[in-house]
Each structure stands twice: as C-alpha cells, then as structure tokens.
Amino acid sequence: MRCLRDPTRGGLATTLNELAGRSRAGIEIDETAVPVSEAVRAACELLGLDPLYVANEGKLVAIVAPEAAEAALVALCSHEHGRQAVVIGQVTDTHPARVVLRTALGAGAWWTC
C-alpha cells in the first residue's frame, strides 16, 4: 500500500482504519512515536477526548515503501512545514484490515474497521 491522506476529519485513528479496511492490510502504530503536543494532550484529557481521533488540520499521513521511508522522511523534514515528520508505524500482513496500536506499556490495542 502506498498513499497520502489528510487526517483532518476523524483524525489519525479514523484515517488509518479507513486505509486498513479498504486495502485489507494490517497497520501497526507505535503510540510513543505519534507526535502530540502537550497543549493538545492536556486539552484532550480535560475534555475526555482521544487525541488520535481529533481532527488534524494541516497534517499528512504518508504510507511509502519501506525502502523509501528514510528518503521520504528526509524530504519532509527539509521543508519548513514538515520539520516534525516522524515514522510512527508500518504496514503488515500479520492482521489484515486492522490497525494495532502498540502502547507505551507494550500492550496491543486493536482499532477495528
């Protein structure tokens, strides 16, 4: 799977669930790698929201070939609007059509389509 998506509506979790469901591929995400600012984290905690489901205006989800990941990251980080770009996970055949979130405790939480 290779694509670019805008997670403005539904946030990262919804975007990844849509991609996994349509492609029938599995997606594994490392929760500690997902950049969430302290201000957003605090606001979500106060309001009882999950920051992974909050709209992300001006963000990009890029799924690239594993061998292209480093070059894509370098290219994104070289642009003023992409300086915070990071790799947060990978596509896998292990669990088709599902998104797995590896938490800070190492446990797996399933997001299902």
PDB file of C-alpha atoms in Angstrom:
ATOM      1  CA  MET A   1       0.000   0.000   0.000  1.00  0.00           C
ATOM      2  CA  ARG A   2       1.276   3.464  -0.950  1.00  0.00           C
ATOM      3  CA  CYS A   3      -0.751   6.631  -0.395  1.00  0.00           C
ATOM      4  CA  LEU A   4      -1.042  10.124   1.036  1.00  0.00           C
ATOM      5  CA  ARG A   5      -4.003  11.080   3.218  1.00  0.00           C
ATOM      6  CA  ASP A   6      -5.235  14.165   5.027  1.00  0.00           C
ATOM      7  CA  PRO A   7      -6.391  13.232   8.565  1.00  0.00           C
ATOM      8  CA  THR A   8      -8.400  16.433   9.063  1.00  0.00           C
ATOM      9  CA  ARG A   9     -11.727  14.653   9.548  1.00  0.00           C
ATOM     10  CA  GLY A  10     -11.679  11.929  12.166  1.00  0.00           C
ATOM     11  CA  GLY A  11      -8.007  12.211  12.992  1.00  0.00           C
ATOM     12  CA  LEU A  12      -5.218   9.696  12.666  1.00  0.00           C
ATOM     13  CA  ALA A  13      -7.134   6.694  14.008  1.00  0.00           C
ATOM     14  CA  THR A  14     -10.061   7.088  11.620  1.00  0.00           C
ATOM     15  CA  THR A  15      -7.753   7.678   8.656  1.00  0.00           C
ATOM     16  CA  LEU A  16      -5.696   4.555   9.405  1.00  0.00           C
ATOM     17  CA  ASN A  17      -8.818   2.451   9.953  1.00  0.00           C
ATOM     18  CA  GLU A  18     -10.180   3.531   6.577  1.00  0.00           C
ATOM     19  CA  LEU A  19      -6.884   2.682   4.879  1.00  0.00           C
ATOM     20  CA  ALA A  20      -6.602  -0.723   6.569  1.00  0.00           C
ATOM     21  CA  GLY A  21     -10.210  -1.593   5.772  1.00  0.00           C
ATOM     22  CA  ARG A  22     -10.042  -0.626   2.116  1.00  0.00           C
ATOM     23  CA  SER A  23      -6.655  -2.198   1.443  1.00  0.00           C
ATOM     24  CA  ARG A  24      -7.177  -5.271   3.670  1.00  0.00           C
ATOM     25  CA  ALA A  25      -3.643  -4.640   5.005  1.00  0.00           C
ATOM     26  CA  GLY A  26      -2.665  -4.525   8.652  1.00  0.00           C
ATOM     27  CA  ILE A  27      -1.165  -1.375  10.140  1.00  0.00           C
ATOM     28  CA  GLU A  28       0.926  -1.268  13.322  1.00  0.00           C
ATOM     29  CA  ILE A  29       1.468   2.049  15.093  1.00  0.00           C
ATOM     30  CA  ASP A  30       3.832   2.881  17.956  1.00  0.00           C
ATOM     31  CA  GLU A  31       1.853   5.139  20.301  1.00  0.00           C
ATOM     32  CA  THR A  32       5.017   6.724  21.722  1.00  0.00           C
ATOM     33  CA  ALA A  33       6.120   7.778  18.211  1.00  0.00           C
ATOM     34  CA  VAL A  34       2.919   9.707  17.431  1.00  0.00           C
ATOM     35  CA  PRO A  35       3.677  13.413  17.994  1.00  0.00           C
ATOM     36  CA  VAL A  36       1.021  15.010  20.201  1.00  0.00           C
ATOM     37  CA  SER A  37       1.816  18.417  21.668  1.00  0.00           C
ATOM     38  CA  GLU A  38       1.421  18.915  25.401  1.00  0.00           C
ATOM     39  CA  ALA A  39      -1.289  21.535  24.782  1.00  0.00           C
ATOM     40  CA  VAL A  40      -3.345  19.088  22.705  1.00  0.00           C
ATOM     41  CA  ARG A  41      -2.744  16.261  25.164  1.00  0.00           C
ATOM     42  CA  ALA A  42      -3.885  18.455  28.094  1.00  0.00           C
ATOM     43  CA  ALA A  43      -6.975  19.733  26.264  1.00  0.00           C
ATOM     44  CA  CYS A  44      -7.982  16.203  25.242  1.00  0.00           C
ATOM     45  CA  GLU A  45      -7.520  14.940  28.785  1.00  0.00           C
ATOM     46  CA  LEU A  46      -9.631  17.792  30.160  1.00  0.00           C
ATOM     47  CA  LEU A  47     -12.397  17.174  27.613  1.00  0.00           C
ATOM     48  CA  GLY A  48     -12.244  13.373  27.700  1.00  0.00           C
ATOM     49  CA  LEU A  49     -11.132  13.073  24.064  1.00  0.00           C
ATOM     50  CA  ASP A  50      -8.647  10.703  22.464  1.00  0.00           C
ATOM     51  CA  PRO A  51      -6.038  12.796  20.594  1.00  0.00           C
ATOM     52  CA  LEU A  52      -5.768  10.080  17.946  1.00  0.00           C
ATOM     53  CA  TYR A  53      -9.387  10.734  16.920  1.00  0.00           C
ATOM     54  CA  VAL A  54      -9.207  14.544  16.974  1.00  0.00           C
ATOM     55  CA  ALA A  55      -9.117  16.362  13.632  1.00  0.00           C
ATOM     56  CA  ASN A  56      -5.594  17.177  12.469  1.00  0.00           C
ATOM     57  CA  GLU A  57      -5.699  20.280  10.310  1.00  0.00           C
ATOM     58  CA  GLY A  58      -2.548  20.743   8.251  1.00  0.00           C
ATOM     59  CA  LYS A  59      -1.194  17.219   8.812  1.00  0.00           C
ATOM     60  CA  LEU A  60      -0.327  14.435   6.372  1.00  0.00           C
ATOM     61  CA  VAL A  61      -0.314  10.654   6.612  1.00  0.00           C
ATOM     62  CA  ALA A  62       2.115   9.176   4.090  1.00  0.00           C
ATOM     63  CA  ILE A  63       2.468   5.446   3.521  1.00  0.00           C
ATOM     64  CA  VAL A  64       5.577   4.728   1.495  1.00  0.00           C
ATOM     65  CA  ALA A  65       7.586   1.655   0.590  1.00  0.00           C
ATOM     66  CA  PRO A  66       9.853   0.573   3.464  1.00  0.00           C
ATOM     67  CA  GLU A  67      12.950   1.167   1.350  1.00  0.00           C
ATOM     68  CA  ALA A  68      11.771   4.740   0.642  1.00  0.00           C
ATOM     69  CA  ALA A  69      10.921   5.669   4.245  1.00  0.00           C
ATOM     70  CA  GLU A  70      14.243   7.274   5.129  1.00  0.00           C
ATOM     71  CA  ALA A  71      14.370   9.364   1.940  1.00  0.00           C
ATOM     72  CA  ALA A  72      10.741  10.435   2.391  1.00  0.00           C
ATOM     73  CA  LEU A  73      11.422  11.465   5.978  1.00  0.00           C
ATOM     74  CA  VAL A  74      14.499  13.461   4.956  1.00  0.00           C
ATOM     75  CA  ALA A  75      12.499  15.213   2.214  1.00  0.00           C
ATOM     76  CA  LEU A  76       9.602  16.013   4.556  1.00  0.00           C
ATOM     77  CA  CYS A  77      11.863  17.258   7.351  1.00  0.00           C
ATOM     78  CA  SER A  78      13.735  19.537   4.943  1.00  0.00           C
ATOM     79  CA  HIS A  79      10.543  21.564   4.352  1.00  0.00           C
ATOM     80  CA  GLU A  80       9.515  24.200   6.899  1.00  0.00           C
ATOM     81  CA  HIS A  81       6.073  22.606   7.345  1.00  0.00           C
ATOM     82  CA  GLY A  82       7.428  19.081   7.673  1.00  0.00           C
ATOM     83  CA  ARG A  83      10.113  19.506  10.306  1.00  0.00           C
ATOM     84  CA  GLN A  84       8.187  17.422  12.828  1.00  0.00           C
ATOM     85  CA  ALA A  85       7.680  14.482  10.466  1.00  0.00           C
ATOM     86  CA  VAL A  86       8.321  11.071  12.040  1.00  0.00           C
ATOM     87  CA  VAL A  87       7.834   7.400  11.263  1.00  0.00           C
ATOM     88  CA  ILE A  88       5.037   6.126  13.509  1.00  0.00           C
ATOM     89  CA  GLY A  89       4.490   2.586  12.265  1.00  0.00           C
ATOM     90  CA  GLN A  90       4.385   0.098   9.446  1.00  0.00           C
ATOM     91  CA  VAL A  91       2.083  -1.830   7.141  1.00  0.00           C
ATOM     92  CA  THR A  92       1.977  -5.572   7.799  1.00  0.00           C
ATOM     93  CA  ASP A  93       0.288  -8.764   6.603  1.00  0.00           C
ATOM     94  CA  THR A  94       0.017 -10.026  10.188  1.00  0.00           C
ATOM     95  CA  HIS A  95      -3.522  -8.799  10.917  1.00  0.00           C
ATOM     96  CA  PRO A  96      -5.405  -7.922   7.708  1.00  0.00           C
ATOM     97  CA  ALA A  97      -7.775  -4.935   7.761  1.00  0.00           C
ATOM     98  CA  ARG A  98      -6.871  -3.992  11.340  1.00  0.00           C
ATOM     99  CA  VAL A  99      -4.851  -1.263  12.994  1.00  0.00           C
ATOM    100  CA  VAL A 100      -2.818  -2.219  16.060  1.00  0.00           C
ATOM    101  CA  LEU A 101      -1.603   0.437  18.456  1.00  0.00           C
ATOM    102  CA  ARG A 102       1.454  -0.598  20.458  1.00  0.00           C
ATOM    103  CA  THR A 103       1.061   1.350  23.695  1.00  0.00           C
ATOM    104  CA  ALA A 104       3.741   2.798  25.937  1.00  0.00           C
ATOM    105  CA  LEU A 105       3.308  -0.289  28.133  1.00  0.00           C
ATOM    106  CA  GLY A 106       3.982  -2.569  25.171  1.00  0.00           C
ATOM    107  CA  ALA A 107       0.432  -3.904  25.005  1.00  0.00           C
ATOM    108  CA  GLY A 108      -1.506  -4.023  21.766  1.00  0.00           C
ATOM    109  CA  ALA A 109      -4.823  -2.239  21.425  1.00  0.00           C
ATOM    110  CA  TRP A 110      -6.933  -3.029  18.346  1.00  0.00           C
ATOM    111  CA  TRP A 111      -8.673  -0.444  16.253  1.00  0.00           C
ATOM    112  CA  THR A 112     -11.092  -2.273  14.044  1.00  0.00           C
ATOM    113  CA  CYS A 113     -12.816  -1.132  10.889  1.00  0.00           C
TER     114      CYS A 113
END
